[in-house]
mmCIF file of C-alpha atoms in Angstrom:
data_model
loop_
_atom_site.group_PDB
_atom_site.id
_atom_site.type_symbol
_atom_site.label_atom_id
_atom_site.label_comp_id
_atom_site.label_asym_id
_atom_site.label_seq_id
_atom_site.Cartn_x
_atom_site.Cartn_y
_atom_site.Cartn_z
ATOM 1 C CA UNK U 1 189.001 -137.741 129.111
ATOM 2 C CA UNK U 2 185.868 -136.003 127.754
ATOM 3 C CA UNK U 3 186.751 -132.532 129.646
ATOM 4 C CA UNK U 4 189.907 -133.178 127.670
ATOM 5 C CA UNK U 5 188.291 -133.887 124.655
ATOM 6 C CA UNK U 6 186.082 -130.684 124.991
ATOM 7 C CA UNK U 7 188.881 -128.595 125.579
ATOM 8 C CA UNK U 8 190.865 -129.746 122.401
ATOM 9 C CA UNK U 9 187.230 -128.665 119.841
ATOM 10 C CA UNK U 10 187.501 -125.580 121.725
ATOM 11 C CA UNK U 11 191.212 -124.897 121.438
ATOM 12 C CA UNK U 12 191.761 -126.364 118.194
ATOM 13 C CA UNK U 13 189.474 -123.427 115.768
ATOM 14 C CA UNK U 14 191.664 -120.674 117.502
ATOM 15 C CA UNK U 15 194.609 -122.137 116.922
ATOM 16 C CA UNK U 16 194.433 -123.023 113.262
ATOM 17 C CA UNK U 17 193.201 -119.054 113.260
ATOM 18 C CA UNK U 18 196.005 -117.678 114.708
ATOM 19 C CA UNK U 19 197.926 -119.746 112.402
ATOM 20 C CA UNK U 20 196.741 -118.740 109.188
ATOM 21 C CA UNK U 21 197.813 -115.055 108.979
ATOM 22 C CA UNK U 22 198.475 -113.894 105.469
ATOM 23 C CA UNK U 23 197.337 -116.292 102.899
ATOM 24 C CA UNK U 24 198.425 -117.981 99.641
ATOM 25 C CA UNK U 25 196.411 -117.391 96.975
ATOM 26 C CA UNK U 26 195.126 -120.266 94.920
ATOM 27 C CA UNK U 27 193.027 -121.348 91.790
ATOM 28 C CA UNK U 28 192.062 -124.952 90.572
ATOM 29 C CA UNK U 29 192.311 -125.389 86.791
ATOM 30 C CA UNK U 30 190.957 -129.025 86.209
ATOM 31 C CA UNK U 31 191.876 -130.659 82.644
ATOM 32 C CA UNK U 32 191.422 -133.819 81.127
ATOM 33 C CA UNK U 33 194.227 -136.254 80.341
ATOM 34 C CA UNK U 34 195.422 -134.904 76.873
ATOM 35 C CA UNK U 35 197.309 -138.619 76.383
ATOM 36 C CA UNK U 36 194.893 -140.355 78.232
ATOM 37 C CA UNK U 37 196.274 -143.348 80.199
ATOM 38 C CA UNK U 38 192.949 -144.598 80.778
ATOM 39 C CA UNK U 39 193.128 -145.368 84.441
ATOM 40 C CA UNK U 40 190.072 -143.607 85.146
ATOM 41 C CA UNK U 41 186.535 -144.513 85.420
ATOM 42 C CA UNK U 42 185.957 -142.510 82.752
ATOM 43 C CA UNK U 43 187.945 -141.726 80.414
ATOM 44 C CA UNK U 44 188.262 -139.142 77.378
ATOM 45 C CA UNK U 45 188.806 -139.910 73.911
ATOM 46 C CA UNK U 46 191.090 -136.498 73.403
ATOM 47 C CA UNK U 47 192.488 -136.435 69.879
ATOM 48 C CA UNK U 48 196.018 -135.077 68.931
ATOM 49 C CA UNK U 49 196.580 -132.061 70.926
ATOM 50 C CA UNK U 50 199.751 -131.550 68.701
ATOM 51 C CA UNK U 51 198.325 -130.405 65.642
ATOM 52 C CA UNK U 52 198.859 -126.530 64.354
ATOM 53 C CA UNK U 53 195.093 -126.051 65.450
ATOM 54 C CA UNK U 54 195.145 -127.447 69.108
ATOM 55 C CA UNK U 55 198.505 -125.770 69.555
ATOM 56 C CA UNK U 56 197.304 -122.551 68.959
ATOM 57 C CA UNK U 57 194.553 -123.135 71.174
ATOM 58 C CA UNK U 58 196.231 -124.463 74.271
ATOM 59 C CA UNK U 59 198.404 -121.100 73.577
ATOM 60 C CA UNK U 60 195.117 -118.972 73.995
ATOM 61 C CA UNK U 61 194.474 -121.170 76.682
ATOM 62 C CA UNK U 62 197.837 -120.796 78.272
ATOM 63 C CA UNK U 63 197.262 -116.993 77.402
ATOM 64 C CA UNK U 64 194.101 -116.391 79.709
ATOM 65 C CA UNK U 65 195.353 -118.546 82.772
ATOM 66 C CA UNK U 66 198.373 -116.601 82.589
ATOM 67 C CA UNK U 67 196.477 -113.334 83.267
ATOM 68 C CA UNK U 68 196.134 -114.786 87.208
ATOM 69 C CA UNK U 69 199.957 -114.519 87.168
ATOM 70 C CA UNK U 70 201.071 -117.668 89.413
ATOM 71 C CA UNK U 71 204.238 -117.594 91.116
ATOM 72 C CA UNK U 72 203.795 -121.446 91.447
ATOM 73 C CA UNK U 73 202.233 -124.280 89.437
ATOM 74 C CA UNK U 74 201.510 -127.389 91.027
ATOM 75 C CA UNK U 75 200.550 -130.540 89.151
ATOM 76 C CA UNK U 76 199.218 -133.746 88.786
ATOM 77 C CA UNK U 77 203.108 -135.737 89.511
ATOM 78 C CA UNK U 78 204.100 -137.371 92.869
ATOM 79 C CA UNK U 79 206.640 -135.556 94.461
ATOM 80 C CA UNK U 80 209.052 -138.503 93.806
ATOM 81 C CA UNK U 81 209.340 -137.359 90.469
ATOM 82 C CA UNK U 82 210.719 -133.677 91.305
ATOM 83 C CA UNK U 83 213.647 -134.019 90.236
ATOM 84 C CA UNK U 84 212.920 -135.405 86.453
ATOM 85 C CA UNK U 85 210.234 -133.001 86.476
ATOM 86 C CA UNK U 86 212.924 -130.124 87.349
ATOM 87 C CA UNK U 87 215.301 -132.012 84.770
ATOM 88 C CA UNK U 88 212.684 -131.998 82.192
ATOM 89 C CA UNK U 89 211.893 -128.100 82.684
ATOM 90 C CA UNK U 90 215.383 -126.964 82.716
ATOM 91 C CA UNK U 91 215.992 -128.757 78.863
ATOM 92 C CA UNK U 92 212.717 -127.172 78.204
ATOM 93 C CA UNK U 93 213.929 -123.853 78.889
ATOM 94 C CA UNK U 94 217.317 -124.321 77.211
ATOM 95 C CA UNK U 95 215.017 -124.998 74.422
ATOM 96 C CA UNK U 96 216.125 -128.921 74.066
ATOM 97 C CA UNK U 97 213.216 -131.091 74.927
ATOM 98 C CA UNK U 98 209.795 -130.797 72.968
ATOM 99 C CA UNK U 99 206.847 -130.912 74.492
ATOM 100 C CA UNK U 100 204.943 -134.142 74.809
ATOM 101 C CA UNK U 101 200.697 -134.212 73.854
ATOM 102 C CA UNK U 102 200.793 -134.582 78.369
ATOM 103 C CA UNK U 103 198.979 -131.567 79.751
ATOM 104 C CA UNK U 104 201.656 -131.501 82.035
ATOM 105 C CA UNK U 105 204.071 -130.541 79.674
ATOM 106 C CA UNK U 106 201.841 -128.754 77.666
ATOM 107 C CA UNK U 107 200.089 -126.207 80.266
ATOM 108 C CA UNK U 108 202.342 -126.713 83.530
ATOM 109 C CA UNK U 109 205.588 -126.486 81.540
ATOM 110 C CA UNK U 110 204.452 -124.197 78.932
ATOM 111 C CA UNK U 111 203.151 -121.878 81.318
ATOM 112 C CA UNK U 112 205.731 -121.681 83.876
ATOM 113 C CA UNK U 113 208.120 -121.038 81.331
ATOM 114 C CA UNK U 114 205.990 -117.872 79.794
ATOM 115 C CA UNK U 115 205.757 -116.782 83.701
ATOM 116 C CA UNK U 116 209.210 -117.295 83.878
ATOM 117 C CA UNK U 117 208.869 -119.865 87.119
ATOM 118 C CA UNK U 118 212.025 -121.832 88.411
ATOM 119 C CA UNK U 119 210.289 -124.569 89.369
ATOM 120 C CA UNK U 120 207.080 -126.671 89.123
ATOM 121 C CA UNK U 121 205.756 -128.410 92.147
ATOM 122 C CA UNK U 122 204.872 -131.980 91.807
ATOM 123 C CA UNK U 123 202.392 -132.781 94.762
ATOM 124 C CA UNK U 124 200.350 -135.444 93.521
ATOM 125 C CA UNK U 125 199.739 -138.286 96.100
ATOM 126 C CA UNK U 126 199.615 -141.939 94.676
ATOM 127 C CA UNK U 127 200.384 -144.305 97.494
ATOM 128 C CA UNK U 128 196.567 -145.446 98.300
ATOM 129 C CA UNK U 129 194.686 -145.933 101.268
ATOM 130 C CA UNK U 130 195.423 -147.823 104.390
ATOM 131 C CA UNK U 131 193.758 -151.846 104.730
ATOM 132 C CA UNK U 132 193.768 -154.210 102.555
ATOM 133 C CA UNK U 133 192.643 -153.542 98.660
ATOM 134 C CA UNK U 134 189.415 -155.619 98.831
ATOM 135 C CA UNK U 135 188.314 -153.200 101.037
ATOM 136 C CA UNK U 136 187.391 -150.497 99.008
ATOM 137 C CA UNK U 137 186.751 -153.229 95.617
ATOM 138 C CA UNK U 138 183.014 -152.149 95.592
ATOM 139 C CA UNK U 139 182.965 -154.308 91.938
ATOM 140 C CA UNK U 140 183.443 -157.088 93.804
ATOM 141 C CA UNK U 141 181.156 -156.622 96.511
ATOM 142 C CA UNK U 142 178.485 -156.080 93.466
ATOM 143 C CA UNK U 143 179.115 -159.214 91.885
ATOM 144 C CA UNK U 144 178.447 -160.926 95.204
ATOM 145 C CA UNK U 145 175.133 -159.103 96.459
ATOM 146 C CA UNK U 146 173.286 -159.399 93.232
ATOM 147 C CA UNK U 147 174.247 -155.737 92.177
ATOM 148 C CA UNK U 148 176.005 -156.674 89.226
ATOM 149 C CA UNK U 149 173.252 -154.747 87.181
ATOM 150 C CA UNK U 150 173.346 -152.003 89.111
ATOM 151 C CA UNK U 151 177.003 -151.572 88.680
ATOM 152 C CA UNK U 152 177.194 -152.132 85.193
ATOM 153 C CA UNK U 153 174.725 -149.170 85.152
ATOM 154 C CA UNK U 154 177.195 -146.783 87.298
ATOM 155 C CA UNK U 155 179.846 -148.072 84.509
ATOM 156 C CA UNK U 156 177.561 -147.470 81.669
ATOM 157 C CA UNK U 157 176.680 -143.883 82.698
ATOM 158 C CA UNK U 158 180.270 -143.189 83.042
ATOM 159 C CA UNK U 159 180.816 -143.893 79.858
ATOM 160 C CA UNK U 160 178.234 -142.022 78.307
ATOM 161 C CA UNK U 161 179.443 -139.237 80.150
ATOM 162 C CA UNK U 162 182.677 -139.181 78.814
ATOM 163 C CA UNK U 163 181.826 -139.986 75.383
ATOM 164 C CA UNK U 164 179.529 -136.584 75.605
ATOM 165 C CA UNK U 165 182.629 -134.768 76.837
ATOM 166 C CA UNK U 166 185.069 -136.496 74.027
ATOM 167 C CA UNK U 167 182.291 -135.438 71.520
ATOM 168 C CA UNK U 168 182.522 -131.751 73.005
ATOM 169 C CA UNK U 169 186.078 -131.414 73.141
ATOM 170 C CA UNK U 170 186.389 -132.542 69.187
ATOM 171 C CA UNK U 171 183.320 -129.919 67.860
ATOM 172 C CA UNK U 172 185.065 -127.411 70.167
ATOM 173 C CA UNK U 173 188.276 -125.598 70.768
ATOM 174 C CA UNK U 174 190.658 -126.643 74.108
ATOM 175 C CA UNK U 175 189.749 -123.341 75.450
ATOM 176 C CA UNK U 176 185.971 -123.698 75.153
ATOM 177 C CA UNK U 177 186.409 -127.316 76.886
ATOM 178 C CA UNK U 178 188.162 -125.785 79.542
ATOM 179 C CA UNK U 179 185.457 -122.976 80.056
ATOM 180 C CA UNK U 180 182.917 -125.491 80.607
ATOM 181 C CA UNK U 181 184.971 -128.003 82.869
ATOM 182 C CA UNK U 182 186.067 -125.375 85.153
ATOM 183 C CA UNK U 183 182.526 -123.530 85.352
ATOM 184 C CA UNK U 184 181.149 -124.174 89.240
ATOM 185 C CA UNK U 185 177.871 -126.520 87.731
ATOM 186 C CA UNK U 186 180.255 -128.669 85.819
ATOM 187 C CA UNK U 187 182.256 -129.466 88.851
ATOM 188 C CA UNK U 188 179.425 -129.877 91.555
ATOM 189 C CA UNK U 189 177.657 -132.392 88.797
ATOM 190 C CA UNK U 190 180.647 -134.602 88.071
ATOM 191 C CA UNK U 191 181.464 -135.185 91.815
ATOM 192 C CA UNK U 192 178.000 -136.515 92.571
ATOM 193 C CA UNK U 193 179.693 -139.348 90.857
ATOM 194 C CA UNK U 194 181.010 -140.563 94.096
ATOM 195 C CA UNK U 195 177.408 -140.630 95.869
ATOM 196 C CA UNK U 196 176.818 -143.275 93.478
ATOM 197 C CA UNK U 197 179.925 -145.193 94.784
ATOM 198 C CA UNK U 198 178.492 -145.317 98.403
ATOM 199 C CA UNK U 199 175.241 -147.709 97.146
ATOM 200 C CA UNK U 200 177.927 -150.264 96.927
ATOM 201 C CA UNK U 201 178.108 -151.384 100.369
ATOM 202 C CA UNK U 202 176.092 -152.172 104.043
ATOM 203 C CA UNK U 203 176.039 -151.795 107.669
ATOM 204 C CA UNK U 204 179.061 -153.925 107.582
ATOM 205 C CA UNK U 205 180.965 -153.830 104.790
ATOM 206 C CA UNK U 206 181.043 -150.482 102.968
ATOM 207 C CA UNK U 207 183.966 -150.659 100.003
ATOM 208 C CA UNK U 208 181.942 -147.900 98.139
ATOM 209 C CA UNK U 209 181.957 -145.700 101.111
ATOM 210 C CA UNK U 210 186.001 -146.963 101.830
ATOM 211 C CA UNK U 211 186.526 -145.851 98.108
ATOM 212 C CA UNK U 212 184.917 -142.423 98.442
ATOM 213 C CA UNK U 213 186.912 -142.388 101.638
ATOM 214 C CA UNK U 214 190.741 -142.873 100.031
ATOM 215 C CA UNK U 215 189.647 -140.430 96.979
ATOM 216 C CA UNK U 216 189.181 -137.655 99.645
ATOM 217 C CA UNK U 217 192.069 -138.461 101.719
ATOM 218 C CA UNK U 218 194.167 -138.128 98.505
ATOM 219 C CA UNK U 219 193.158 -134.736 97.603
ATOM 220 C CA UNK U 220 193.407 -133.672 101.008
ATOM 221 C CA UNK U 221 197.046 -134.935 101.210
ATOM 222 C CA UNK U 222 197.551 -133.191 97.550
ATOM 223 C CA UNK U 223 196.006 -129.989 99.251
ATOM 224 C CA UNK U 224 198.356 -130.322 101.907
ATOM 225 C CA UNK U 225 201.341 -130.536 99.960
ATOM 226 C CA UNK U 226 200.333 -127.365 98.313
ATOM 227 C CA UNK U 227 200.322 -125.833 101.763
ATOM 228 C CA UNK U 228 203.706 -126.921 102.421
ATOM 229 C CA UNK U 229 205.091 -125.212 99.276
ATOM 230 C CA UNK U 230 203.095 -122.160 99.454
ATOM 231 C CA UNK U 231 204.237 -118.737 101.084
ATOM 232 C CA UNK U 232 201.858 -116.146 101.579
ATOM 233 C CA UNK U 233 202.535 -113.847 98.926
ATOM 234 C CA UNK U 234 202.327 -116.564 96.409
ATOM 235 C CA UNK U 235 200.153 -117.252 93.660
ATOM 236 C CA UNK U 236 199.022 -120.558 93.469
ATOM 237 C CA UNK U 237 197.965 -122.511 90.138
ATOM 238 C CA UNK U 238 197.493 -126.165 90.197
ATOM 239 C CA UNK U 239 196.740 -128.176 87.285
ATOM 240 C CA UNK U 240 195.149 -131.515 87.899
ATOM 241 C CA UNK U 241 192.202 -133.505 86.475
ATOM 242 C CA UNK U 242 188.729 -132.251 86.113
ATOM 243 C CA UNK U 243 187.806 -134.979 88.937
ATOM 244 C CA UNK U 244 189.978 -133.594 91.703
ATOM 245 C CA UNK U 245 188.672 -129.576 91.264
ATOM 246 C CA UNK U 246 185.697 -129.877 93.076
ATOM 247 C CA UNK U 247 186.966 -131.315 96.443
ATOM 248 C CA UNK U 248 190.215 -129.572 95.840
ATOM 249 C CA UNK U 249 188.411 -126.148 95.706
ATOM 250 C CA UNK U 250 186.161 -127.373 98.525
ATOM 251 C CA UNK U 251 189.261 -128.361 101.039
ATOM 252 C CA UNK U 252 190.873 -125.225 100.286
ATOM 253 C CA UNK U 253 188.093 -122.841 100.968
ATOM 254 C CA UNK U 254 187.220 -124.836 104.019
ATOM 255 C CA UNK U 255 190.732 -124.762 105.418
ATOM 256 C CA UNK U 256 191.195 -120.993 105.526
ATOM 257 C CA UNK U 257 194.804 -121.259 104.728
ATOM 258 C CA UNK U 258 194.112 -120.033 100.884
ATOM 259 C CA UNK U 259 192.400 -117.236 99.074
ATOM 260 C CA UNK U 260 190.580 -119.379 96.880
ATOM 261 C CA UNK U 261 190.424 -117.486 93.408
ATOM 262 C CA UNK U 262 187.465 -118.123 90.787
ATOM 263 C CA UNK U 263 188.787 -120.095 87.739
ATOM 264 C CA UNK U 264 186.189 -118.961 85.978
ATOM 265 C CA UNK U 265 187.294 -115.406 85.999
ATOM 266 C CA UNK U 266 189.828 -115.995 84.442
ATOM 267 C CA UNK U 267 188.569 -118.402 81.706
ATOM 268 C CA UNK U 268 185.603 -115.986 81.172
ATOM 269 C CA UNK U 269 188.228 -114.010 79.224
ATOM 270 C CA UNK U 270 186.780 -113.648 75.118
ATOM 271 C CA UNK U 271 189.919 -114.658 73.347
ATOM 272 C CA UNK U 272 190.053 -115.104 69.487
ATOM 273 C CA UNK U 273 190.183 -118.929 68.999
ATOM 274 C CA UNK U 274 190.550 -120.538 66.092
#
């Protein structure tokens, strides 16, 4: 069994490089929620991205990311909603369905329509991890090993953070937001979130750790059903929130399936905003 074993780590790197060939292209454009559902740790306060002012900037916005000319968009939808995703495009297109404040709708269907795209991929995963829920409840576990303070101070600093980025996003314009939310600092700071996550748990019982666990798994599966979509002379844009850029990046640079392509080149653009 272990000769077996040994032979499968040795076989299994040459394989996924023969494999790979030509490669997709791909870049990770993380946003906040522009209707914000609130089902986030932290969440936004984004006001109405409908206004003249925000419209024209999410058009300069749209503008710049266009420049890395996708072939495909991929965004933050389960693919069990395809096909009122594809029904909600196609009205778009035959100019008879107005865009919603969603970012969906106003960057993925905005922009596939300027790129003149037949289709947006939905590829979110939303199913959950395997085991039961308490599993991964790391509140719970903190209310029961006298680390209710402690949590409350994970909460608290969420908040704060977001109520810095809400108070950003309202002195600034969409596309100065999105400079600093894609920029490679911004990212590698708000995933050490999840570190933070992993206190909450012990040699037995580790929900933190399951938690961190099932939030990787998910953007692995979402990377995976980019994969599926992708041919090798496409371009690749997927739109999903600021959270999941870092690990998504990550996963595809570390799979060697993609070329991985710099968001912030593209967002480094100086474009009039008003």
């Amino acid at each position: 069994m272990r000769s077996i074993r040994f032979a499968l780590l040795v076989w299994l790197p040459v394989l996924v490089a023969s494999a790979h060939g030509q490669k997709s292209q791909i870049m990770i454009l993380g946003t906040t929620h522009f209707d914000n559902p609130n089902h986030d740790i932290s969440n936004m306060a984004v006001d109405d991205v409908l206004t003249p002012a925000r419209q024209q900037q999410i058009e300069k916005l749209v503008e710049a990311v266009a420049r890395f000319k996708p072939t495909r968009i991929a965004i933050e939808l389960p693919p069990s909603e395809q096909a009122h995703l594809d029904q909600r495009y196609a009205a778009y297109r035959s100019g008879n369905y107005a865009l919603t404040s969603n970012e969906r709708d106003q960057l993925g269907l905005r922009l596939a329509a300027k790129m003149g795209i037949s289709q947006l991929d939905a590829v979110d995963y939303k199913s959950g991890p395997p085991g039961p829920d308490d599993a991964y409840d790391f509140a719970a576990y903190a209310a029961t090993h006298g680390l209710q303070s402690r949590f409350e101070a994970f909460l608290a600093e969420g908040k704060q953070f977001a109520a810095g980025e809400s108070t950003y996003l309202h002195t600034h314009t969409m596309f100065e937001w999105f400079q600093r939310a894609n920029a490679q600092e911004y990212r590698l700071s708000n995933n050490r979130i999840y570190f933070e996550m992993l206190r909450f748990g012990d040699n037995k019982t580790n929900p933190g750790a399951n938690w961190v666990g099932g939030w990787h798994a998910r953007n692995m599966i979402i990377l995976e059903n980019v994969r599926r979509l992708a041919k090798p002379e496409d371009r690749v844009l997927v739109i999903f929130g600021a959270g999941h850029t870092f690990l998504l990046d990550q996963f595809a640079k570390e799979s060697g399936y993609f070329d991985v392509v710099n968001t912030e080149k593209f967002l480094g653009y100086r474009i009039e905003d008003t």
